[in-house]
Coordinates of C-alpha atoms in Angstrom, one line a residue:
M1 CA 8.6 107.1 187.2
N2 CA 7.2 104.3 184.9
F3 CA 7.2 105.8 181.2
S4 CA 8.7 102.2 179.2
G5 CA 8.4 101.9 175.6
K6 CA 7.8 105.3 173.4
P7 CA 4.5 106.9 173.3
S8 CA 1.3 105.8 170.7
E9 CA 1.2 107.5 167.0
A10 CA -2.3 108.7 168.2
Q11 CA -0.6 110.4 170.8
L12 CA 2.2 112.1 168.9
A13 CA -0.3 113.1 166.2
P14 CA -1.2 116.2 168.2
F15 CA 2.4 118.1 168.8
V16 CA 3.2 117.6 164.8
G17 CA 3.7 121.1 163.6
K18 CA 3.3 122.7 166.6
D19 CA 5.0 125.7 168.5
V20 CA 6.7 125.2 172.0
L21 CA 6.2 128.7 173.3
D22 CA 4.6 128.6 176.9
I23 CA 4.3 126.2 179.5
A24 CA 0.4 126.6 179.8
Q25 CA -0.3 125.0 176.1
F26 CA 0.3 122.2 178.2
S27 CA -2.5 120.3 179.4
K28 CA -1.2 116.8 182.3
E29 CA -1.3 114.3 179.8
D30 CA 0.9 116.5 177.1
L31 CA 3.4 116.9 179.9
E32 CA 3.3 113.3 180.4
V33 CA 3.5 112.1 176.6
V34 CA 6.9 114.4 176.4
M35 CA 8.2 112.9 179.8
H36 CA 7.4 109.3 178.2
L37 CA 9.2 110.1 175.3
A38 CA 12.1 111.8 176.9
A39 CA 12.3 108.5 178.7
H40 CA 12.6 106.4 175.6
Y41 CA 15.3 109.0 174.2
E42 CA 17.1 108.2 177.5
E43 CA 16.8 104.7 177.3
A44 CA 18.7 105.1 173.8
L45 CA 21.2 107.3 174.9
T46 CA 22.4 105.0 177.9
N47 CA 22.4 102.3 175.7
K48 CA 24.5 104.1 173.4
K49 CA 22.3 103.6 170.2
R50 CA 23.0 105.7 167.0
L51 CA 19.7 107.2 166.3
Y52 CA 18.2 108.8 162.6
D53 CA 14.8 110.4 163.6
M54 CA 15.9 113.8 162.5
D55 CA 18.3 112.6 159.6
G56 CA 18.4 115.6 156.9
K57 CA 17.0 118.0 158.9
I58 CA 18.1 120.7 160.3
M59 CA 17.8 122.8 163.0
A60 CA 18.4 126.9 163.4
S61 CA 19.8 127.7 166.9
L62 CA 19.1 131.5 167.3
F63 CA 20.4 132.5 170.7
F64 CA 20.0 136.3 171.0
E65 CA 21.4 136.2 174.7
P66 CA 23.9 134.3 176.5
S67 CA 23.2 130.0 177.0
T68 CA 25.1 127.1 177.9
R69 CA 23.4 124.5 178.9
T70 CA 20.2 125.7 176.7
R71 CA 21.8 126.4 173.7
L72 CA 24.6 123.2 173.6
S73 CA 21.6 120.8 175.0
F74 CA 19.6 121.6 171.8
E75 CA 22.2 121.3 169.3
A76 CA 23.8 118.1 170.9
A77 CA 19.6 117.2 171.2
M78 CA 19.5 117.8 167.7
Q79 CA 22.4 115.4 166.6
R80 CA 21.9 112.8 168.6
L81 CA 19.0 112.5 166.3
G82 CA 21.1 112.7 163.5
G83 CA 20.1 115.9 162.1
N84 CA 22.5 119.1 161.6
V85 CA 22.6 122.6 163.5
I86 CA 23.0 126.4 162.3
T87 CA 23.6 128.5 164.8
V88 CA 23.3 132.4 165.0
A89 CA 25.1 133.5 169.2
E90 CA 24.9 136.5 170.1
A91 CA 26.0 139.0 173.1
A92 CA 25.8 142.8 173.8
G93 CA 29.0 143.7 171.7
A94 CA 29.7 140.6 169.5
Q95 CA 26.8 140.6 167.1
S96 CA 27.3 138.6 164.2
S97 CA 23.7 138.4 162.5
S98 CA 22.3 141.1 160.5
T99 CA 20.2 142.2 163.6
A100 CA 23.6 144.3 163.8
K101 CA 22.5 146.3 160.9
G102 CA 19.4 147.4 162.0
E103 CA 16.9 144.0 160.8
T104 CA 14.3 143.4 162.3
L105 CA 13.5 140.0 164.1
H106 CA 11.0 139.5 162.7
D107 CA 12.6 139.9 159.2
S108 CA 15.3 137.5 160.5
I109 CA 13.0 134.8 161.0
K110 CA 11.1 135.0 157.6
V111 CA 14.7 134.5 156.0
I112 CA 16.1 131.7 158.6
N113 CA 12.5 130.1 158.0
D114 CA 13.6 129.1 154.5
Y115 CA 16.6 127.6 155.6
V116 CA 15.4 125.2 157.9
D117 CA 13.3 122.7 159.6
V118 CA 12.5 123.7 163.0
I119 CA 13.5 127.4 165.1
V120 CA 14.8 127.3 168.4
C121 CA 15.2 131.2 170.1
R122 CA 16.1 132.5 173.0
S123 CA 15.8 136.5 173.1
P124 CA 16.3 138.8 176.0
I125 CA 12.9 140.2 175.2
K126 CA 9.7 139.2 177.1
G127 CA 7.2 138.3 174.5
A128 CA 9.5 137.9 171.6
R129 CA 8.6 134.3 171.3
L130 CA 5.2 135.7 170.0
E131 CA 6.7 137.7 167.2
V132 CA 9.4 134.7 166.3
A133 CA 6.1 132.2 165.8
N134 CA 4.0 134.9 164.0
A135 CA 6.8 135.1 161.6
A136 CA 7.3 131.6 160.8
D137 CA 5.9 128.6 159.1
I138 CA 8.1 126.1 160.8
P139 CA 7.9 124.9 164.5
V140 CA 9.3 127.5 166.6
I141 CA 10.7 126.3 170.6
N142 CA 10.9 129.1 173.0
G143 CA 14.7 129.1 174.5
G144 CA 13.3 131.7 176.8
D145 CA 12.2 135.2 176.6
G146 CA 13.4 138.1 178.9
A147 CA 11.4 137.4 182.1
G148 CA 9.0 135.9 180.6
Q149 CA 8.6 132.2 179.7
H150 CA 11.5 129.2 179.2
P151 CA 9.1 126.3 179.0
T152 CA 11.8 123.7 178.0
Q153 CA 13.5 124.3 181.2
A154 CA 10.1 123.7 183.1
L155 CA 9.4 120.5 180.8
L156 CA 13.5 118.9 181.8
D157 CA 12.7 120.0 185.5
M158 CA 9.4 118.4 185.7
Y159 CA 11.1 115.3 184.6
T160 CA 13.6 115.6 186.9
I161 CA 10.8 115.2 189.5
F162 CA 9.3 112.3 188.0
K163 CA 12.7 110.5 187.9
E164 CA 13.9 111.5 191.4
K165 CA 10.5 111.5 193.6
G166 CA 8.2 109.2 191.4
S167 CA 5.3 111.9 190.9
P168 CA 4.7 115.7 191.8
D169 CA 1.8 114.5 193.5
G170 CA 1.5 115.5 197.2
L171 CA 5.1 117.3 196.9
T172 CA 5.2 120.7 198.4
V173 CA 7.4 122.6 196.2
A174 CA 9.4 125.8 196.9
L175 CA 10.6 128.1 194.7
I176 CA 13.3 130.0 195.8
G177 CA 15.4 133.3 194.9
D178 CA 14.9 135.8 192.8
L179 CA 10.9 134.8 191.4
K180 CA 9.8 138.5 189.8
N181 CA 12.5 137.9 186.9
G182 CA 13.1 134.2 187.3
R183 CA 11.3 132.6 183.9
T184 CA 12.1 129.3 185.1
V185 CA 10.3 129.8 188.2
H186 CA 7.7 131.2 186.1
S187 CA 7.2 128.7 183.9
L188 CA 7.4 125.7 186.1
A189 CA 4.8 127.0 188.9
D190 CA 2.3 126.4 186.3
A191 CA 3.7 123.1 185.0
L192 CA 3.6 122.4 188.4
S193 CA -0.2 123.4 189.3
L194 CA -1.6 120.6 187.0
Y195 CA -1.0 118.4 189.7
D196 CA -1.5 118.2 193.5
V197 CA 1.1 120.2 195.0
K198 CA 1.9 122.4 197.5
M199 CA 4.0 125.4 196.6
I200 CA 6.3 127.9 198.7
F201 CA 7.7 130.5 197.3
A202 CA 10.8 132.0 199.6
S203 CA 12.4 135.5 198.3
P204 CA 13.6 138.5 199.1
E205 CA 10.5 141.2 199.3
E206 CA 11.6 143.2 196.5
L207 CA 11.9 139.9 194.2
T208 CA 8.7 138.5 194.9
M209 CA 6.4 135.4 192.5
P210 CA 4.5 138.4 190.1
E211 CA 1.0 138.5 191.8
E212 CA -0.6 137.5 188.2
I213 CA 0.9 134.3 188.5
I214 CA -0.1 134.0 192.3
T215 CA -3.5 134.6 191.5
S216 CA -4.0 132.0 188.9
L217 CA -2.4 129.5 190.7
R218 CA -5.1 130.5 193.7
G219 CA -7.2 130.1 190.9
K220 CA -6.6 126.3 190.5
N221 CA -7.3 125.7 193.8
I222 CA -3.2 125.0 194.5
E223 CA -2.0 126.1 197.9
V224 CA 0.6 129.3 197.6
E225 CA 2.5 130.2 200.7
E226 CA 5.3 133.4 200.4
V227 CA 7.9 133.6 202.7
H228 CA 10.9 135.9 203.0
D229 CA 13.5 133.5 204.5
L230 CA 15.7 130.2 203.5
D231 CA 15.0 128.6 206.7
T232 CA 11.2 128.2 206.4
A233 CA 11.3 126.7 202.7
C234 CA 13.9 124.0 203.8
R235 CA 12.6 123.1 206.6
R236 CA 8.9 122.5 204.8
A237 CA 9.8 121.2 200.9
D238 CA 10.2 118.4 199.4
V239 CA 11.7 119.5 196.5
L240 CA 13.6 123.0 196.9
Y241 CA 14.2 124.9 193.3
M242 CA 17.0 127.3 193.7
T243 CA 17.4 130.2 191.6
R244 CA 20.4 133.1 191.2
I245 CA 19.9 136.7 191.4
Q246 CA 19.5 137.9 188.2
R247 CA 22.2 140.8 187.8
E248 CA 21.0 141.2 184.2
R249 CA 17.6 142.3 185.2
F250 CA 18.7 144.9 187.5
T251 CA 18.9 148.6 186.4
D252 CA 20.1 150.2 189.4
P253 CA 23.5 148.0 190.3
A254 CA 23.3 149.1 193.9
E255 CA 19.7 147.5 194.5
Y256 CA 21.2 143.9 192.8
E257 CA 24.3 144.2 195.2
R258 CA 21.9 144.8 198.5
V259 CA 20.3 141.7 197.6
K260 CA 22.1 139.0 195.8
D261 CA 23.6 137.4 199.3
L262 CA 20.7 137.2 200.9
F263 CA 19.5 133.6 199.8
I264 CA 22.4 131.4 200.1
M265 CA 22.2 127.4 200.6
T266 CA 25.0 126.0 203.1
G267 CA 25.7 123.3 204.5
R268 CA 23.3 123.8 207.8
H269 CA 21.0 124.1 205.5
V270 CA 21.3 120.6 204.6
R271 CA 21.2 119.5 208.3
I272 CA 17.4 120.9 208.6
F273 CA 16.3 119.3 205.4
K274 CA 13.0 117.1 205.1
P275 CA 13.8 113.5 205.1
G276 CA 14.5 112.7 201.4
A277 CA 14.5 116.3 200.4
I278 CA 16.1 117.2 196.3
V279 CA 17.7 120.7 195.7
L280 CA 17.1 121.6 192.0
H281 CA 18.6 124.3 190.4
P282 CA 18.3 126.2 186.4
L283 CA 21.7 127.1 186.3
P284 CA 24.3 128.5 186.6
R285 CA 25.0 129.2 189.7
V286 CA 26.5 132.0 191.0
N287 CA 27.2 131.7 194.9
E288 CA 23.0 131.2 196.0
I289 CA 24.3 127.1 196.5
E290 CA 28.0 126.2 198.3
V291 CA 30.0 123.8 197.1
E292 CA 29.7 121.7 200.5
V293 CA 25.9 121.2 199.3
D294 CA 26.9 119.2 196.3
A295 CA 28.1 116.1 198.4
Y296 CA 24.6 115.6 199.9
P297 CA 22.7 112.6 198.0
G298 CA 19.4 114.8 196.8
A299 CA 21.5 117.5 195.4
A300 CA 20.5 117.1 191.7
Y301 CA 21.3 120.2 190.0
F302 CA 23.6 118.4 187.8
R303 CA 21.8 115.5 187.0
Q304 CA 18.5 117.9 186.4
A305 CA 21.1 119.8 183.6
A306 CA 21.9 116.2 181.9
N307 CA 18.0 115.6 181.9
G308 CA 17.9 118.6 179.3
L309 CA 19.6 116.7 176.4
P310 CA 16.5 113.8 176.5
V311 CA 13.8 115.9 177.0
R312 CA 14.9 118.3 174.3
M313 CA 15.6 115.6 171.8
A314 CA 12.0 114.5 172.8
L315 CA 10.7 117.9 171.5
L316 CA 12.2 117.9 168.2
A317 CA 11.6 115.0 167.1
M318 CA 7.6 115.5 168.2
I319 CA 6.8 119.0 166.9
T320 CA 8.8 118.0 163.6
G321 CA 6.5 114.3 163.2
N322 CA 9.9 113.0 163.5
V323 CA 9.9 110.4 166.1
K324 CA 10.4 106.8 164.6

């Protein structure tokens, strides 16, 4: 990756006032401007530079579904940029906002819109990103909507691939695990389709990638292979993107119990990796990567999580027009 300096004002101008809802809204050029600015902010963080790009600005952090990395990295990103944060963090049985009284998401956003300069929202409901964006007059970032999209995770995943491998071009990328319900793999597949890659989709037969995504990829001349075992992916891929089986997306607990242990990466798999292969995971992991894999130099998932900070700093500053 060679993103030195800072993007030009002309490169940044198209992002001002825009929402970040879906990775499909990004062209290859757009994506690389985000990578470029993230690298600029990462350098500032490495050098312990105090930033004031978002001085006087407020971000609403609205998390109607549990989150650790996305929520905390967005809140840390805003504070690292010199801004402030107000937060609503909820889970079933622990509601603190007026949604507990029956207020609609639309009405909540209409009110919050007048308090802050940018909204980051996560919802358990697929498609909620559109309702939030339609209700707000200020920029909105989708922090994940059910089994829908997670664009900022895909951007930090791409940033990690650039840092670890130089470029996605020419790579074989395996997306592994719960491909049916995993919003991270849905978004990442879209982002990867901007490059010259081959994709392997490895999952239990019940949790395959949605057909509309596969059809879209093949329509872009992306080579896609579907397999139902982990070993094949480990032998062939340059990038192994593991995901957990998402218990919260299952209506039948017995079905979850039947598939939850089918794809577990162990030290045995490390020994059959392609030379130089890296392992990514959006986290949290449950049992799908054994701790012994952490010692492998290409186990990049904790480095990947750290990359969320500069990427989300870039997005916040770009869409509010506050890159200094």
